[in-house]
mmCIF file of C-alpha atoms in Angstrom:
data_model
loop_
_atom_site.group_PDB
_atom_site.id
_atom_site.type_symbol
_atom_site.label_atom_id
_atom_site.label_comp_id
_atom_site.label_asym_id
_atom_site.label_seq_id
_atom_site.Cartn_x
_atom_site.Cartn_y
_atom_site.Cartn_z
ATOM 1 C CA MET R 24 1.717 66.049 -36.986
ATOM 2 C CA ASP R 25 3.612 68.131 -34.198
ATOM 3 C CA LYS R 26 3.895 71.910 -34.277
ATOM 4 C CA ARG R 27 7.243 71.852 -35.624
ATOM 5 C CA GLU R 28 6.174 69.685 -38.581
ATOM 6 C CA ARG R 29 3.064 71.835 -39.171
ATOM 7 C CA LEU R 30 5.228 75.005 -39.329
ATOM 8 C CA ILE R 31 7.594 73.290 -41.900
ATOM 9 C CA GLU R 32 4.743 72.037 -44.090
ATOM 10 C CA SER R 33 2.879 75.272 -44.018
ATOM 11 C CA THR R 34 5.993 77.098 -45.062
ATOM 12 C CA ARG R 35 6.560 74.583 -47.781
ATOM 13 C CA GLU R 36 2.937 75.283 -49.267
ATOM 14 C CA LEU R 37 3.356 79.052 -48.887
ATOM 15 C CA LEU R 38 6.897 79.268 -50.403
ATOM 16 C CA TRP R 39 5.350 77.332 -53.379
ATOM 17 C CA GLU R 40 2.310 79.619 -53.667
ATOM 18 C CA ARG R 41 3.677 82.936 -52.711
ATOM 19 C CA GLY R 42 7.500 82.784 -52.734
ATOM 20 C CA TYR R 43 9.851 83.890 -49.967
ATOM 21 C CA VAL R 44 9.127 87.532 -50.056
ATOM 22 C CA GLY R 45 5.355 86.748 -50.118
ATOM 23 C CA THR R 46 5.349 84.439 -47.206
ATOM 24 C CA SER R 47 5.059 86.411 -43.703
ATOM 25 C CA PRO R 48 5.484 84.826 -40.364
ATOM 26 C CA LYS R 49 1.927 85.710 -39.779
ATOM 27 C CA ALA R 50 0.725 83.727 -42.901
ATOM 28 C CA ILE R 51 2.939 80.787 -41.566
ATOM 29 C CA GLN R 52 1.384 80.913 -38.203
ATOM 30 C CA GLU R 53 -2.124 81.106 -39.591
ATOM 31 C CA ARG R 54 -1.661 78.317 -42.076
ATOM 32 C CA SER R 55 0.029 75.988 -39.316
ATOM 33 C CA GLY R 56 -2.316 76.799 -36.623
ATOM 34 C CA ALA R 57 0.915 77.475 -34.627
ATOM 35 C CA GLY R 58 1.224 80.615 -32.509
ATOM 36 C CA GLN R 59 4.164 83.131 -32.656
ATOM 37 C CA GLY R 60 5.700 81.492 -29.468
ATOM 38 C CA SER R 61 5.695 77.955 -31.099
ATOM 39 C CA MET R 62 7.407 79.344 -34.413
ATOM 40 C CA TYR R 63 10.169 81.148 -32.420
ATOM 41 C CA HIS R 64 10.575 78.013 -29.987
ATOM 42 C CA HIS R 65 11.321 75.756 -33.011
ATOM 43 C CA PHE R 66 13.011 78.279 -35.417
ATOM 44 C CA GLN R 67 15.200 81.481 -34.999
ATOM 45 C CA GLY R 68 13.079 83.256 -37.479
ATOM 46 C CA LYS R 69 11.399 83.297 -40.903
ATOM 47 C CA SER R 70 14.734 82.441 -42.724
ATOM 48 C CA ASP R 71 15.575 79.476 -40.477
ATOM 49 C CA LEU R 72 12.063 78.070 -41.070
ATOM 50 C CA ALA R 73 12.310 78.814 -44.891
ATOM 51 C CA LEU R 74 15.645 76.837 -44.916
ATOM 52 C CA ALA R 75 14.008 73.832 -43.195
ATOM 53 C CA ALA R 76 11.201 73.910 -45.591
ATOM 54 C CA ILE R 77 13.353 74.465 -48.781
ATOM 55 C CA SER R 78 15.769 71.527 -47.556
ATOM 56 C CA ARG R 79 12.667 69.399 -47.216
ATOM 57 C CA ASP R 80 11.424 70.162 -50.624
ATOM 58 C CA ALA R 81 14.733 69.433 -52.158
ATOM 59 C CA GLU R 82 15.127 66.205 -50.145
ATOM 60 C CA ASP R 83 11.526 64.965 -51.092
ATOM 61 C CA LEU R 84 12.158 65.775 -54.942
ATOM 62 C CA ARG R 85 15.540 63.980 -54.630
ATOM 63 C CA THR R 86 14.216 61.027 -52.903
ATOM 64 C CA ARG R 87 11.302 60.621 -55.615
ATOM 65 C CA ALA R 88 13.642 60.988 -58.479
ATOM 66 C CA GLU R 89 16.132 58.442 -57.241
ATOM 67 C CA ALA R 90 13.450 55.979 -56.655
ATOM 68 C CA GLU R 91 12.418 56.401 -60.387
ATOM 69 C CA PHE R 92 16.058 56.438 -61.555
ATOM 70 C CA ALA R 93 16.676 53.108 -59.661
ATOM 71 C CA GLY R 94 13.598 51.435 -61.012
ATOM 72 C CA PRO R 95 13.445 48.728 -63.530
ATOM 73 C CA GLY R 96 14.053 49.204 -67.312
ATOM 74 C CA THR R 97 16.776 50.676 -69.446
ATOM 75 C CA ILE R 98 18.361 53.897 -68.789
ATOM 76 C CA VAL R 99 16.086 55.790 -71.291
ATOM 77 C CA GLU R 100 13.086 53.992 -69.742
ATOM 78 C CA ARG R 101 13.837 55.050 -66.211
ATOM 79 C CA ILE R 102 14.567 58.753 -67.305
ATOM 80 C CA THR R 103 11.118 58.696 -69.229
ATOM 81 C CA VAL R 104 9.284 57.562 -65.937
ATOM 82 C CA TYR R 105 11.095 60.434 -64.165
ATOM 83 C CA LEU R 106 10.208 63.028 -66.998
ATOM 84 C CA ARG R 107 6.762 61.923 -67.316
ATOM 85 C CA ARG R 108 5.614 61.425 -63.783
ATOM 86 C CA GLU R 109 2.570 63.405 -62.593
ATOM 87 C CA ARG R 110 3.418 66.844 -61.685
ATOM 88 C CA ASP R 111 1.548 70.149 -61.022
ATOM 89 C CA VAL R 112 3.103 71.837 -63.868
ATOM 90 C CA ILE R 113 0.967 74.927 -63.659
ATOM 91 C CA LYS R 114 2.300 75.499 -60.091
ATOM 92 C CA GLY R 115 5.879 74.575 -61.178
ATOM 93 C CA CYS R 116 8.653 72.914 -59.320
ATOM 94 C CA PRO R 117 8.643 73.901 -55.640
ATOM 95 C CA VAL R 118 12.462 74.183 -55.759
ATOM 96 C CA GLY R 119 12.898 75.635 -59.268
ATOM 97 C CA ARG R 120 10.358 78.440 -58.493
ATOM 98 C CA LEU R 121 12.603 79.675 -55.722
ATOM 99 C CA THR R 122 15.241 80.754 -58.397
ATOM 100 C CA GLN R 123 13.038 83.541 -59.383
ATOM 101 C CA ASP R 124 12.609 84.666 -55.749
ATOM 102 C CA PRO R 125 15.275 87.588 -54.957
ATOM 103 C CA GLY R 126 15.033 86.843 -51.068
ATOM 104 C CA VAL R 127 16.037 83.307 -51.758
ATOM 105 C CA MET R 128 18.901 84.014 -54.206
ATOM 106 C CA ALA R 129 20.242 86.855 -52.113
ATOM 107 C CA ASP R 130 20.590 84.813 -49.191
ATOM 108 C CA ALA R 131 23.456 82.230 -49.414
ATOM 109 C CA ASP R 132 21.920 79.886 -46.899
ATOM 110 C CA LEU R 133 18.565 79.643 -48.462
ATOM 111 C CA ARG R 134 20.096 79.449 -51.915
ATOM 112 C CA LYS R 135 22.473 76.435 -51.009
ATOM 113 C CA PRO R 136 19.667 73.632 -50.996
ATOM 114 C CA VAL R 137 18.385 74.991 -54.235
ATOM 115 C CA GLU R 138 21.917 74.753 -55.811
ATOM 116 C CA GLU R 139 22.722 71.489 -54.262
ATOM 117 C CA TYR R 140 19.396 69.880 -55.553
ATOM 118 C CA PHE R 141 20.016 71.186 -59.074
ATOM 119 C CA GLY R 142 23.717 70.059 -58.788
ATOM 120 C CA TRP R 143 22.644 66.661 -57.717
ATOM 121 C CA LEU R 144 19.921 66.267 -60.288
ATOM 122 C CA THR R 145 22.053 67.258 -63.150
ATOM 123 C CA GLY R 146 25.117 64.918 -61.836
ATOM 124 C CA ARG R 147 22.634 61.927 -61.303
ATOM 125 C CA LEU R 148 21.169 62.290 -64.970
ATOM 126 C CA ALA R 149 24.682 62.644 -66.279
ATOM 127 C CA GLU R 150 25.715 59.573 -64.546
ATOM 128 C CA LEU R 151 22.722 57.639 -65.884
ATOM 129 C CA LEU R 152 23.172 59.007 -69.316
ATOM 130 C CA GLY R 153 26.809 57.922 -69.273
ATOM 131 C CA GLU R 154 25.814 54.360 -68.163
ATOM 132 C CA GLY R 155 23.382 54.399 -71.127
ATOM 133 C CA ARG R 156 26.097 55.478 -73.542
ATOM 134 C CA GLY R 157 28.479 52.827 -72.298
ATOM 135 C CA ALA R 158 25.958 50.120 -72.606
ATOM 136 C CA GLY R 159 25.323 51.088 -76.261
ATOM 137 C CA GLU R 160 21.655 52.252 -75.335
ATOM 138 C CA LEU R 161 22.621 55.998 -76.407
ATOM 139 C CA ALA R 162 24.774 57.287 -79.266
ATOM 140 C CA PRO R 163 28.444 57.312 -78.456
ATOM 141 C CA GLU R 164 28.780 60.983 -79.198
ATOM 142 C CA LEU R 165 26.206 62.026 -76.605
ATOM 143 C CA ASP R 166 27.682 64.181 -73.948
ATOM 144 C CA PRO R 167 26.263 62.990 -70.667
ATOM 145 C CA LEU R 168 26.788 66.161 -68.674
ATOM 146 C CA ALA R 169 25.596 68.588 -71.636
ATOM 147 C CA THR R 170 22.564 66.580 -72.083
ATOM 148 C CA ALA R 171 21.737 66.062 -68.437
ATOM 149 C CA THR R 172 21.974 70.056 -68.191
ATOM 150 C CA ALA R 173 19.641 70.176 -71.090
ATOM 151 C CA LEU R 174 17.106 68.025 -69.527
ATOM 152 C CA VAL R 175 17.050 69.893 -66.271
ATOM 153 C CA ALA R 176 16.687 73.141 -68.140
ATOM 154 C CA MET R 177 13.823 71.561 -70.173
ATOM 155 C CA LEU R 178 12.080 70.640 -67.176
ATOM 156 C CA GLN R 179 12.327 74.099 -65.590
ATOM 157 C CA GLY R 180 11.539 75.757 -68.848
ATOM 158 C CA GLY R 181 8.724 73.490 -69.460
ATOM 159 C CA TYR R 182 7.112 74.493 -66.206
ATOM 160 C CA ILE R 183 7.504 78.230 -67.222
ATOM 161 C CA LEU R 184 5.926 77.611 -70.725
ATOM 162 C CA ALA R 185 3.108 75.657 -69.360
ATOM 163 C CA ARG R 186 2.334 78.210 -66.592
ATOM 164 C CA ALA R 187 2.493 81.118 -69.385
ATOM 165 C CA ALA R 188 0.130 79.083 -71.520
ATOM 166 C CA GLY R 189 -2.011 78.004 -68.665
ATOM 167 C CA SER R 190 -1.827 74.421 -70.056
ATOM 168 C CA PRO R 191 0.119 71.389 -69.009
ATOM 169 C CA ASP R 192 0.158 70.230 -72.508
ATOM 170 C CA VAL R 193 3.072 72.515 -73.270
ATOM 171 C CA PHE R 194 5.049 70.661 -70.597
ATOM 172 C CA ALA R 195 4.160 67.493 -72.081
ATOM 173 C CA LYS R 196 5.294 68.463 -75.564
ATOM 174 C CA ALA R 197 8.591 69.741 -74.073
ATOM 175 C CA VAL R 198 9.033 66.212 -72.429
ATOM 176 C CA ASP R 199 8.256 64.410 -75.725
ATOM 177 C CA GLY R 200 10.899 66.659 -77.555
ATOM 178 C CA ALA R 201 13.554 65.979 -74.908
ATOM 179 C CA LEU R 202 12.873 62.268 -75.069
ATOM 180 C CA GLY R 203 13.073 62.422 -78.927
ATOM 181 C CA LEU R 204 16.649 63.979 -78.539
ATOM 182 C CA LEU R 205 17.565 60.811 -76.469
ATOM 183 C CA ALA R 206 16.274 58.677 -79.287
ATOM 184 C CA THR R 207 19.303 59.579 -81.547
ATOM 185 C CA LYS R 208 21.143 56.195 -81.325
ATOM 186 C CA GLU R 209 21.563 54.787 -84.920
ATOM 187 C CA ASN R 210 20.344 51.291 -85.247
#
């Protein structure tokens, strides 16, 4: 891994652990093993490096989700695979946690990949739910966009509740509850 990649990966880790405000250029340099010269050779500053790290996190989450959404099975089965996949729920979502970071939310450039990721995720889930409703897999009265928004909110809220409880079991219960809501089609 070259120095640029080590800087991005180190920043991703630090943002997830400490947030933007708590991530100093010195901490990034120490974690990456890159000197100040290397950091400023590849990036204009902390904000530029954070943008690369946040964008990478969002893209990685999107790629993984899309692979699950495009997998085999019914719409509900594919959404179930996505919701139940292994996650570090106590640490939370690397992109979602940034919504609580005032340094990220106050900076339009840093906020943009966060907004885009959640917009994509909500839209993609709405698309899948619409397909499921159209195929008769889900109740005809299901509102795909409202349900997709609720699923994304459940995920992010599930992380918060699990963290507060210090237990991933809370997250698993939230997922079970959300999937129960999708099983409303009358037979």
